[in-house]
Short mmCIF file of C-alpha atoms in Angstrom, two decimals:
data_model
loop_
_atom_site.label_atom_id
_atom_site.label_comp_id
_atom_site.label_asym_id
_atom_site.label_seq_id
_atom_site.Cartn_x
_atom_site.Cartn_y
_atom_site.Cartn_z
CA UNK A 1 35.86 13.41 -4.81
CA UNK A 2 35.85 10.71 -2.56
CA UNK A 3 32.94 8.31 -1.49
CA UNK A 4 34.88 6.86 2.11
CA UNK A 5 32.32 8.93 3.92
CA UNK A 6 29.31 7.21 2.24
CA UNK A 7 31.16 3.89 2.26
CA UNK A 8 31.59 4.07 6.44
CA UNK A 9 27.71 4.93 6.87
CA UNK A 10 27.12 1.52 4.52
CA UNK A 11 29.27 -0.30 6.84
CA UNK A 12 27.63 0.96 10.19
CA UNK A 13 23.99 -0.24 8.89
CA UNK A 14 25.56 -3.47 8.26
CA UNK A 15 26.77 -3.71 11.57
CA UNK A 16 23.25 -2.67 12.80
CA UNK A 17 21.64 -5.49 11.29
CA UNK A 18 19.67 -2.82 9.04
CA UNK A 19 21.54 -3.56 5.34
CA UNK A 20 19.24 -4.08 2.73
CA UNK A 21 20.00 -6.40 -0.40
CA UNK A 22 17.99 -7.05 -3.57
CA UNK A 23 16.68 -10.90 -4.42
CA UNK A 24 16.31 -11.93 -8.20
CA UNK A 25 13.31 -13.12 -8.52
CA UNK A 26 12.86 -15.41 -11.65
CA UNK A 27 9.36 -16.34 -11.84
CA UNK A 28 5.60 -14.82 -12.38
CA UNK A 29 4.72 -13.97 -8.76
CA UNK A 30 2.79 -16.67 -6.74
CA UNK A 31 2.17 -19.18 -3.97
CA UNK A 32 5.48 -20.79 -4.90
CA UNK A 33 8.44 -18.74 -6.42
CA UNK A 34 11.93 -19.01 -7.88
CA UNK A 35 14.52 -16.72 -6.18
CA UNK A 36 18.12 -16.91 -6.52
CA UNK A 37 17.81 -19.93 -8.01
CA UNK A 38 15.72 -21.48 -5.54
CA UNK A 39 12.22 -22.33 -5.01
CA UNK A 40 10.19 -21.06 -2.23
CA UNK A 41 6.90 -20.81 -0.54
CA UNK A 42 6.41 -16.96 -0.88
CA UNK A 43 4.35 -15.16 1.67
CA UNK A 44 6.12 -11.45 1.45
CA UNK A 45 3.91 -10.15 -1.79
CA UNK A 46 1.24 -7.81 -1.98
CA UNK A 47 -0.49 -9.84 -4.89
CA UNK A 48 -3.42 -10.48 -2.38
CA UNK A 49 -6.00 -11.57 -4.62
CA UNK A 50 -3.44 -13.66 -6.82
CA UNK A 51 -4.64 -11.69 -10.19
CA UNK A 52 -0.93 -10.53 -10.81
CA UNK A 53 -0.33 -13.71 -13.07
CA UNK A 54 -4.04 -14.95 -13.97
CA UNK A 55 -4.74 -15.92 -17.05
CA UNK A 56 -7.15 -13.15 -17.92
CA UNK A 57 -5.11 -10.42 -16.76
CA UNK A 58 -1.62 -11.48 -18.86
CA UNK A 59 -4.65 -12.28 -21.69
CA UNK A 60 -5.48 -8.46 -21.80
CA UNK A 61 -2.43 -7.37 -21.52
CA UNK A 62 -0.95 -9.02 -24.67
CA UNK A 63 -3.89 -7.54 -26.15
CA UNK A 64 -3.60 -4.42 -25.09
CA UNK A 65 -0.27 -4.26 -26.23
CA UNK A 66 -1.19 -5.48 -29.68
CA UNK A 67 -3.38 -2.78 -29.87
CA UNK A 68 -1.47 0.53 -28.64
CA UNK A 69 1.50 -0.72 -28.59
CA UNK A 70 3.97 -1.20 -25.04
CA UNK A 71 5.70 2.30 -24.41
CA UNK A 72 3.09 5.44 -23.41
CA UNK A 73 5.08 6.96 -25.76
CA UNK A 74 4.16 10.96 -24.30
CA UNK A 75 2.29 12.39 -21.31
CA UNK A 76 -1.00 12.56 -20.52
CA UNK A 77 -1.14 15.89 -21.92
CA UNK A 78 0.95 15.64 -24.68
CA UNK A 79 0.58 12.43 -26.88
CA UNK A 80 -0.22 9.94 -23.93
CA UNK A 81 -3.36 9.62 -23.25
CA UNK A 82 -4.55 6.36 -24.96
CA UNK A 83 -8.22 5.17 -24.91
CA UNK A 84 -7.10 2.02 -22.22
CA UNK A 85 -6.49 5.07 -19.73
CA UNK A 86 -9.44 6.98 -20.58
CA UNK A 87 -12.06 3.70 -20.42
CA UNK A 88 -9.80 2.60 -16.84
CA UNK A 89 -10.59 5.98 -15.59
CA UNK A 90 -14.00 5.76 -16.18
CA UNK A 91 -14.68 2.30 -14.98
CA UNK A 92 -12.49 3.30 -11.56
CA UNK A 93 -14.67 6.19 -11.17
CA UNK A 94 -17.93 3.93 -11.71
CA UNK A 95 -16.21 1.58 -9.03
CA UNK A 96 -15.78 3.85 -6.24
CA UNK A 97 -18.95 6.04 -6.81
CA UNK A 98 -16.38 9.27 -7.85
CA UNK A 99 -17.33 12.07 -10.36
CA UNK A 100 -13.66 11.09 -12.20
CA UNK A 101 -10.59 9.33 -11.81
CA UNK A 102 -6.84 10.36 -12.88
CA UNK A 103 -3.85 7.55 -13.54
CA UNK A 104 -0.71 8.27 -12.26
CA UNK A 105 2.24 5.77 -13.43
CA UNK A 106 2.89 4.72 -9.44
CA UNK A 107 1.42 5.40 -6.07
CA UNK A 108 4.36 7.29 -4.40
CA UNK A 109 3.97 9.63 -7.80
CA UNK A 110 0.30 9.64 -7.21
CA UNK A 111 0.80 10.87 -3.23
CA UNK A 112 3.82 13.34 -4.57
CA UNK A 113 1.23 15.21 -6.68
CA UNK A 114 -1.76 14.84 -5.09
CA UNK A 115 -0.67 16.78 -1.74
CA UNK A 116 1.58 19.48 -3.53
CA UNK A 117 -1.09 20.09 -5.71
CA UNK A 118 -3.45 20.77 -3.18
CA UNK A 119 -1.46 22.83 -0.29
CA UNK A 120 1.33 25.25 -0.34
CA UNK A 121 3.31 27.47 2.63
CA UNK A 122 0.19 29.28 3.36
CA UNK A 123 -1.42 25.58 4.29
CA UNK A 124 -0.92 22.53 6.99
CA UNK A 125 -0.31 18.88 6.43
CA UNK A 126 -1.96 16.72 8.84
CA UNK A 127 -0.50 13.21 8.99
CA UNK A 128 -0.55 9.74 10.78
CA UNK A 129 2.96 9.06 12.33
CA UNK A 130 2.97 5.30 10.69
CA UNK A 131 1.69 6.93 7.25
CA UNK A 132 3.46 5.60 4.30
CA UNK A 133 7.24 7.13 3.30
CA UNK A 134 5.70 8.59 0.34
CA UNK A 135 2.67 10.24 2.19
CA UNK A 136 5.50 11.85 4.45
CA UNK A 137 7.65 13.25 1.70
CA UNK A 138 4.75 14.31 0.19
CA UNK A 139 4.02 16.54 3.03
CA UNK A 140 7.59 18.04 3.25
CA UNK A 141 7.85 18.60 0.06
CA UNK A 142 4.60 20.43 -0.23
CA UNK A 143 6.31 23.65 2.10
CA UNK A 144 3.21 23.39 4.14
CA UNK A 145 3.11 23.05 7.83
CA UNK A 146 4.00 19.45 8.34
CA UNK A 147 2.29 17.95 11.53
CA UNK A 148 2.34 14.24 13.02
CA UNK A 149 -0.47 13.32 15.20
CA UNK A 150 -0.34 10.01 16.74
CA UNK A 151 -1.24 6.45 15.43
CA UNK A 152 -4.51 6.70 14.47
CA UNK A 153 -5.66 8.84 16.89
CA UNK A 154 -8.68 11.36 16.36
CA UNK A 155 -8.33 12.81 19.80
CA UNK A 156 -4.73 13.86 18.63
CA UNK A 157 -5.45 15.44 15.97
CA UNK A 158 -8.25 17.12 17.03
CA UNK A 159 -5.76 19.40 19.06
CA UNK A 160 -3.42 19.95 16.23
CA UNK A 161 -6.28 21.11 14.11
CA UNK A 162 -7.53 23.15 16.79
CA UNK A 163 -4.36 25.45 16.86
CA UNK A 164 -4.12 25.22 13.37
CA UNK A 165 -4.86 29.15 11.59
CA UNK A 166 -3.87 27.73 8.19
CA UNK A 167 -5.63 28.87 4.83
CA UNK A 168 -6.04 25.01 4.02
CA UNK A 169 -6.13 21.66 6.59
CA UNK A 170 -5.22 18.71 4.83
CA UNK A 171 -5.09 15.47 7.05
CA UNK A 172 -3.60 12.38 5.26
CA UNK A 173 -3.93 8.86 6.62
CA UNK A 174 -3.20 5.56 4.82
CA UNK A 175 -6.54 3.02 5.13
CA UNK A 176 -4.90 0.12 5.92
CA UNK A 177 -1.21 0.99 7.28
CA UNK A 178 1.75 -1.11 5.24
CA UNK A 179 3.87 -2.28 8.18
CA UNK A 180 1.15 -2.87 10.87
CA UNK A 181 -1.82 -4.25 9.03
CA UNK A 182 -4.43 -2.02 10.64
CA UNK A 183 -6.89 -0.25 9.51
CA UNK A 184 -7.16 3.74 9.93
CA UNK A 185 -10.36 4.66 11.82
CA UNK A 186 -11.97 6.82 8.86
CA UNK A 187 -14.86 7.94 10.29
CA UNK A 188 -13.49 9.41 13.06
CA UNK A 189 -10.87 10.86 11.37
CA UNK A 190 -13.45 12.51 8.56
CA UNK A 191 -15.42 13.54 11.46
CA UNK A 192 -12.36 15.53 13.04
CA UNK A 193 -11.34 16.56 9.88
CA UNK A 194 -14.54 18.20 8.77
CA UNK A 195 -15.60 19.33 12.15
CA UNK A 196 -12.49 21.86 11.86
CA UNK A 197 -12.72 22.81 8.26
CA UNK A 198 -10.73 20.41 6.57
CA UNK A 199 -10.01 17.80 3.75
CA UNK A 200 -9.68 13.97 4.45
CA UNK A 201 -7.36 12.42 2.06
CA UNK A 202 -6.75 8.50 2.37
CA UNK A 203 -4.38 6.70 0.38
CA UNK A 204 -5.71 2.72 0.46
CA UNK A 205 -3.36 0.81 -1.33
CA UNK A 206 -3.62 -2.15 1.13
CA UNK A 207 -7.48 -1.87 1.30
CA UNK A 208 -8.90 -1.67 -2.31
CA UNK A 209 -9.83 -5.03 -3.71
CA UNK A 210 -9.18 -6.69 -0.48
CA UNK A 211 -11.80 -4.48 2.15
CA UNK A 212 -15.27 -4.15 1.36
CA UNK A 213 -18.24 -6.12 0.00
CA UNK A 214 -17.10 -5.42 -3.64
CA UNK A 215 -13.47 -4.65 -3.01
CA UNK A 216 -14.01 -0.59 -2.76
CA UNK A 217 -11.46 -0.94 0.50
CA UNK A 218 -11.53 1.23 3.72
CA UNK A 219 -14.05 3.97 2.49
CA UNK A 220 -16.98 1.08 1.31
CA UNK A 221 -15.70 -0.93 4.52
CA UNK A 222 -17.38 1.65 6.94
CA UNK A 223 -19.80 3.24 4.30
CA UNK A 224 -18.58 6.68 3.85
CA UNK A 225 -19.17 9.31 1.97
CA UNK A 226 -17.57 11.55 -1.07
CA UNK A 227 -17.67 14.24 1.34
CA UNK A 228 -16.64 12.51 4.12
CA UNK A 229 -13.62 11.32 2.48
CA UNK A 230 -12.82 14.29 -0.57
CA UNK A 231 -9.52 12.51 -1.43
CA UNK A 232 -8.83 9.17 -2.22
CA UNK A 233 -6.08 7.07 -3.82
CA UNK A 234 -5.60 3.88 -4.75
CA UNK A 235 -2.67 2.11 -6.06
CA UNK A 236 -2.85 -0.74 -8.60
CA UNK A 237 0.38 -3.11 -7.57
CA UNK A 238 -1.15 -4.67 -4.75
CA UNK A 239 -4.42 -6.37 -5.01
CA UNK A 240 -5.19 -5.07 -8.46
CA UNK A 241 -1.97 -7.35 -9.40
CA UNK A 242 -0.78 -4.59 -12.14
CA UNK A 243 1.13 -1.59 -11.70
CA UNK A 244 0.40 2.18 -11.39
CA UNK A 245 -2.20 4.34 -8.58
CA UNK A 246 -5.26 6.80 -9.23
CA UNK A 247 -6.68 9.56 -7.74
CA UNK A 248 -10.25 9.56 -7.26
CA UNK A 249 -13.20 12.70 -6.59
CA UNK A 250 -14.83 15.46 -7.85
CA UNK A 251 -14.34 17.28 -10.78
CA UNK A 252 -12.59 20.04 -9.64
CA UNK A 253 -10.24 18.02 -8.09
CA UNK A 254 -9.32 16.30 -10.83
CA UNK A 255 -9.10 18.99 -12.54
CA UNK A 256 -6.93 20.98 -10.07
CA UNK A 257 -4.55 18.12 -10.02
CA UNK A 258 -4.49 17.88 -14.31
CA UNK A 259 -3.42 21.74 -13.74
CA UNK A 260 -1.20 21.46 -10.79
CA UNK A 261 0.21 17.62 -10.15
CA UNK A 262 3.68 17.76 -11.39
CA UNK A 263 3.88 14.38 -11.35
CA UNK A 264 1.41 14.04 -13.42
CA UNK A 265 1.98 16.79 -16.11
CA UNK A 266 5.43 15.74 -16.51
CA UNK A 267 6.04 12.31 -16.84
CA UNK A 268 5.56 9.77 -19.81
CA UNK A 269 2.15 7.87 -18.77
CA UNK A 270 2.17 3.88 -17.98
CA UNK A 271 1.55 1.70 -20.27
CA UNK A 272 -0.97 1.43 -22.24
CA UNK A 273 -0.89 -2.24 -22.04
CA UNK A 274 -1.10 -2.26 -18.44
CA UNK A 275 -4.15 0.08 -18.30
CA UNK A 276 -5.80 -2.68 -20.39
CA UNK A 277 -4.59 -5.28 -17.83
CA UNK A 278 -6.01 -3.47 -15.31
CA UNK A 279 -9.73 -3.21 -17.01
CA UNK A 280 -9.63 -6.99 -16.17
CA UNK A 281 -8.41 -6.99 -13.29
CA UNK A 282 -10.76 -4.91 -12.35
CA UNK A 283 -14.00 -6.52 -13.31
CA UNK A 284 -12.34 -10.02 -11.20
CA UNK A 285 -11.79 -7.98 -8.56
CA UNK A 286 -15.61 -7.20 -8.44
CA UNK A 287 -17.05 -10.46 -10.11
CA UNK A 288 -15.04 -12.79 -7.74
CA UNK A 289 -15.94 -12.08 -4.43
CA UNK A 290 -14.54 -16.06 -3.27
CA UNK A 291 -10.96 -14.55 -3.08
CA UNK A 292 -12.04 -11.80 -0.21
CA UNK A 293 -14.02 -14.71 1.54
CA UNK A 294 -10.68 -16.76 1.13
CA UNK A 295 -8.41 -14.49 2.07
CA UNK A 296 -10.41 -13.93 4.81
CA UNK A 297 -10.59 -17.68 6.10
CA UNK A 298 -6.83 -17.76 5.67
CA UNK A 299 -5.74 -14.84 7.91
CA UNK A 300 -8.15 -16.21 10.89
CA UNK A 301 -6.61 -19.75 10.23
CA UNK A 302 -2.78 -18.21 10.49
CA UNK A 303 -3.74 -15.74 13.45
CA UNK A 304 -5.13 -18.81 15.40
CA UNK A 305 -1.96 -20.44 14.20
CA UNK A 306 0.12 -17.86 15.45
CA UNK A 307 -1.66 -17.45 19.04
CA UNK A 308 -1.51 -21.30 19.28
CA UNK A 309 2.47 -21.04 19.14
CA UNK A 310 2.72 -18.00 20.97
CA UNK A 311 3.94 -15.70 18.69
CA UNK A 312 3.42 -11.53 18.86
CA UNK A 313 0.86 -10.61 16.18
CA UNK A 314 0.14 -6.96 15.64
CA UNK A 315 -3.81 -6.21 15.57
CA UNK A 316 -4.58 -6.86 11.75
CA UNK A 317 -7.68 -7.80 10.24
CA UNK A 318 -5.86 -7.58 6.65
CA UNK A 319 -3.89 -9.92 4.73
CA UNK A 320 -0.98 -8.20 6.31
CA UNK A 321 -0.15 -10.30 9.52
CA UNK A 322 2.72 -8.78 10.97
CA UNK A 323 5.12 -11.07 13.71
CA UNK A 324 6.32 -8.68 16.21
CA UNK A 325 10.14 -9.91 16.78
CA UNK A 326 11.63 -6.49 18.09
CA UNK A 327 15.58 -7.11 17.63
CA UNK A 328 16.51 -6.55 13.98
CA UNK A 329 19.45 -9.11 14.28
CA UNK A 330 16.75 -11.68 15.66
CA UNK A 331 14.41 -10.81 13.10
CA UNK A 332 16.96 -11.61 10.45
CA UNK A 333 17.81 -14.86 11.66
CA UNK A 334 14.31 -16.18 11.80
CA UNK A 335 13.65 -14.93 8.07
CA UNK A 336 16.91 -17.04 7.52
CA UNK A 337 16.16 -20.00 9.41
CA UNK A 338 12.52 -20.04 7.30
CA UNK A 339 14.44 -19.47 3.95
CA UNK A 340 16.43 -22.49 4.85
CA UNK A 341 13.31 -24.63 5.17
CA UNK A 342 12.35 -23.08 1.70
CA UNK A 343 9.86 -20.43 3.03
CA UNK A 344 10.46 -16.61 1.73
CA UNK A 345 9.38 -13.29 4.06
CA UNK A 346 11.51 -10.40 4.45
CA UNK A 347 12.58 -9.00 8.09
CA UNK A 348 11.42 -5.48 8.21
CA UNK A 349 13.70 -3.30 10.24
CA UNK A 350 14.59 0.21 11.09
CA UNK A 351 14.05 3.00 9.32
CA UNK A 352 11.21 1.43 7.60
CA UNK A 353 9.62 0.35 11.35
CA UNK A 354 10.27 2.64 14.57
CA UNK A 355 13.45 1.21 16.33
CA UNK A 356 12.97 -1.93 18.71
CA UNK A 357 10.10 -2.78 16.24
CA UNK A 358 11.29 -5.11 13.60
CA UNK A 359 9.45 -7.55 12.32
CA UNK A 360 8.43 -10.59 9.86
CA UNK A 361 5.72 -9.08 7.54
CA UNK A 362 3.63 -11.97 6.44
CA UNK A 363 1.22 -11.40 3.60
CA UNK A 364 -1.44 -13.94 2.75
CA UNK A 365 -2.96 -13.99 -0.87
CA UNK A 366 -6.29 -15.75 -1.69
CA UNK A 367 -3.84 -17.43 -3.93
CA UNK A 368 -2.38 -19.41 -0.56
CA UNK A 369 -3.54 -23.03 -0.05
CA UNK A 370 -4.75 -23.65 3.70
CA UNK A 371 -2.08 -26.51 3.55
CA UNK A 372 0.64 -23.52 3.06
CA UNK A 373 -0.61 -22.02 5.46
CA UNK A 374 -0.34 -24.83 7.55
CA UNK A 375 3.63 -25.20 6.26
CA UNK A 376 4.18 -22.06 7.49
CA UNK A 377 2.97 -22.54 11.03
CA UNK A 378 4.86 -25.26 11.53
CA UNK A 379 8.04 -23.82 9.91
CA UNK A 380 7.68 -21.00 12.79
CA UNK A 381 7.47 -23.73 15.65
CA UNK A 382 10.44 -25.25 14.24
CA UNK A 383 12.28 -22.00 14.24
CA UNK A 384 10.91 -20.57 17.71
CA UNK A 385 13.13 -19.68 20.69
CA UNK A 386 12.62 -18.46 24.21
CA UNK A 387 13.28 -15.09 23.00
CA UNK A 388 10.95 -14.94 20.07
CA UNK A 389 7.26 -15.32 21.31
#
């Protein structure tokens, strides 16, 4: 069997400007990284609260893992369930006012087996047309009627409910969306949703820790309700600075999805040691409000930045600050020209963004100085051209 056929399609998204390569990165994440045997001012992670290397978080870890070990060794429902998960659950429940919470070992897992559990080919998906990649396999894998309604538009999907005769209506939305940086307008949408007999279910990876008075995200942002929002997951990796998502509701839909979440049933849990991580990541997250009011001062300083040198921001109130650049081949050679003056963020191109869309995807972390910041503002001026503002 021959690969040529596979080999011309890699060569045709390298003409297109649309390749993708892996970067070795060979430090704790931060401010400042190594790559590739370079240092850099980093502003391309989703560590926005800077707890993926603090002291207390790696401090639990180690001692989680001295404790139960590094491997979850089983599943859940086997052998795998160690007391780390069971006390994280509880405390994530306790944090976002849920009956119960359920670990899964990574968001796009957590999305996978949330939606299949929950609708079938007798049921509709309802979803955002910038939702997240695993939000939109999750609906095409469920066999349900899969339905886009545009960008966060409750008009739009008003209509798609109202022709909907489906045994179940589940409409999916991300909080805060990954590429653009905005911020899903949830009470709308649960008003739609409900209005026409169906179930809300938001996945806020970007917004927990980061959105909110106490870091709940998007649903303690506009002070909703468990019944206004039914479903809700939240993923770990970002401002959590660990690894793995949740689920969190009622009881019988955690239950439903410990009977019916094949992602969940079948698959080794995470690690123990990282569920203790997370416990203290957790209680920063809620004891140290200063890195929301940072991060906050930070994106206003690098939007007025941005305006100043007349640059295309996308219309983000989140730590993801988005420079509309359009041309993937132009988008490339400004993340270039920035790497060059020792400043790290990724071009984001087609298929991840709509065509014509591509973009530099700055994220801020209340780890940033205003002084980096500052570097990076006037590492874009240097880099600017007539054709990029």
């Amino acid at each position: 069997m021959s690969f040529n056929d596979l080999a011309a399609a890699l060569e045709v998204r390298r003409q297109d400007n649309l390749y993708r390569q892996r970067r070795v990165l060979e430090s704790a994440q931060g401010p400042e990284v190594s790559v590739d045997g370079r240092r850099y001012l980093a502003f391309c992670s989703n560590d926005y609260l800077g707890l993926a290397n603090h002291p207390e978080v790696i401090a639990a870890l180690k001692q989680g893992a001295d404790t139960y070990g590094v491997g979850g060794g089983a599943s859940h429902l086997v052998n795998g369930h160690s007391q780390a998960h069971h006390a994280l659950e509880e405390e994530l429940a306790e944090f976002t006012g849920r009956e119960r919470v359920l670990l899964f070992s990574t968001g796009y897992m957590a999305n996978i087996g949330a939606v299949n559990a929950l609708i079938g080919k007798q049921d509709a998906a309802f979803q955002d047309r910038l939702n997240h990649a695993s939000l939109l396999d999750a609906g095409l894998l469920s066999g349900a009627r899969f339905q886009r309604y545009l960008h966060n538009d409750p008009d739009s999907l008003a209509q798609r409910l109202s022709r909907s005769e489906a045994r179940r209506k589940l409409v999916v939305t991300d909080g805060v969306f990954s590429m653009d940086g905005d911020i899903a307008d949830l009470p709308e949408l649960s008003r739609v949703t409900r209005e026409h007999d169906g179930w809300l279910m938001v996945d806020d990876a970007h917004g927990f820790g980061c959105l909110g008075a106490k870091g709940g995200g998007c649903v303690e942002h506009f002070g909703l309700s468990n019944e206004e929002v039914p479903v809700l997951i939240g993923t770990l990796g970002k401002g959590f600075g660990t690894s793995g998502a949740f689920v969190a509701g009622s009881e019988v839909l955690i239950e439903t999805l410990i009977q019916f979440a094949r992602t969940y049933i079948y698959t080794t849990s995470m690690s123990p040691a990282v569920a203790q991580a997370t416990r203290a990541s957790l209680r920063l997250v809620q004891s140290e409000s200063w890195r929301r009011d940072k991060l906050t001062q930070l994106i206003q300083r690098f939007r007025s930045g941005c305006e100043q040198l007349g640059y295309a921001l996308m219309d983000s109130p989140t730590p993801i600050q988005p420079i509309l650049i359009g041309d993937a081949g132009e988008a490339m050679r400004i993340s270039a020209a920035l790497e060059a003056r020792g400043i790290f963020i990724s071009a984001i191109r087609p298929p991840t963004v709509p065509a014509g869309s591509s973009r530099l995807r700055v994220t801020l972390s209340a780890a940033h100085s205003e002084e980096q910041v500052d570097r990076l503002l006037e590492a874009l001026n240097q880099v600017r051209t007539g054709g990029v503002a």
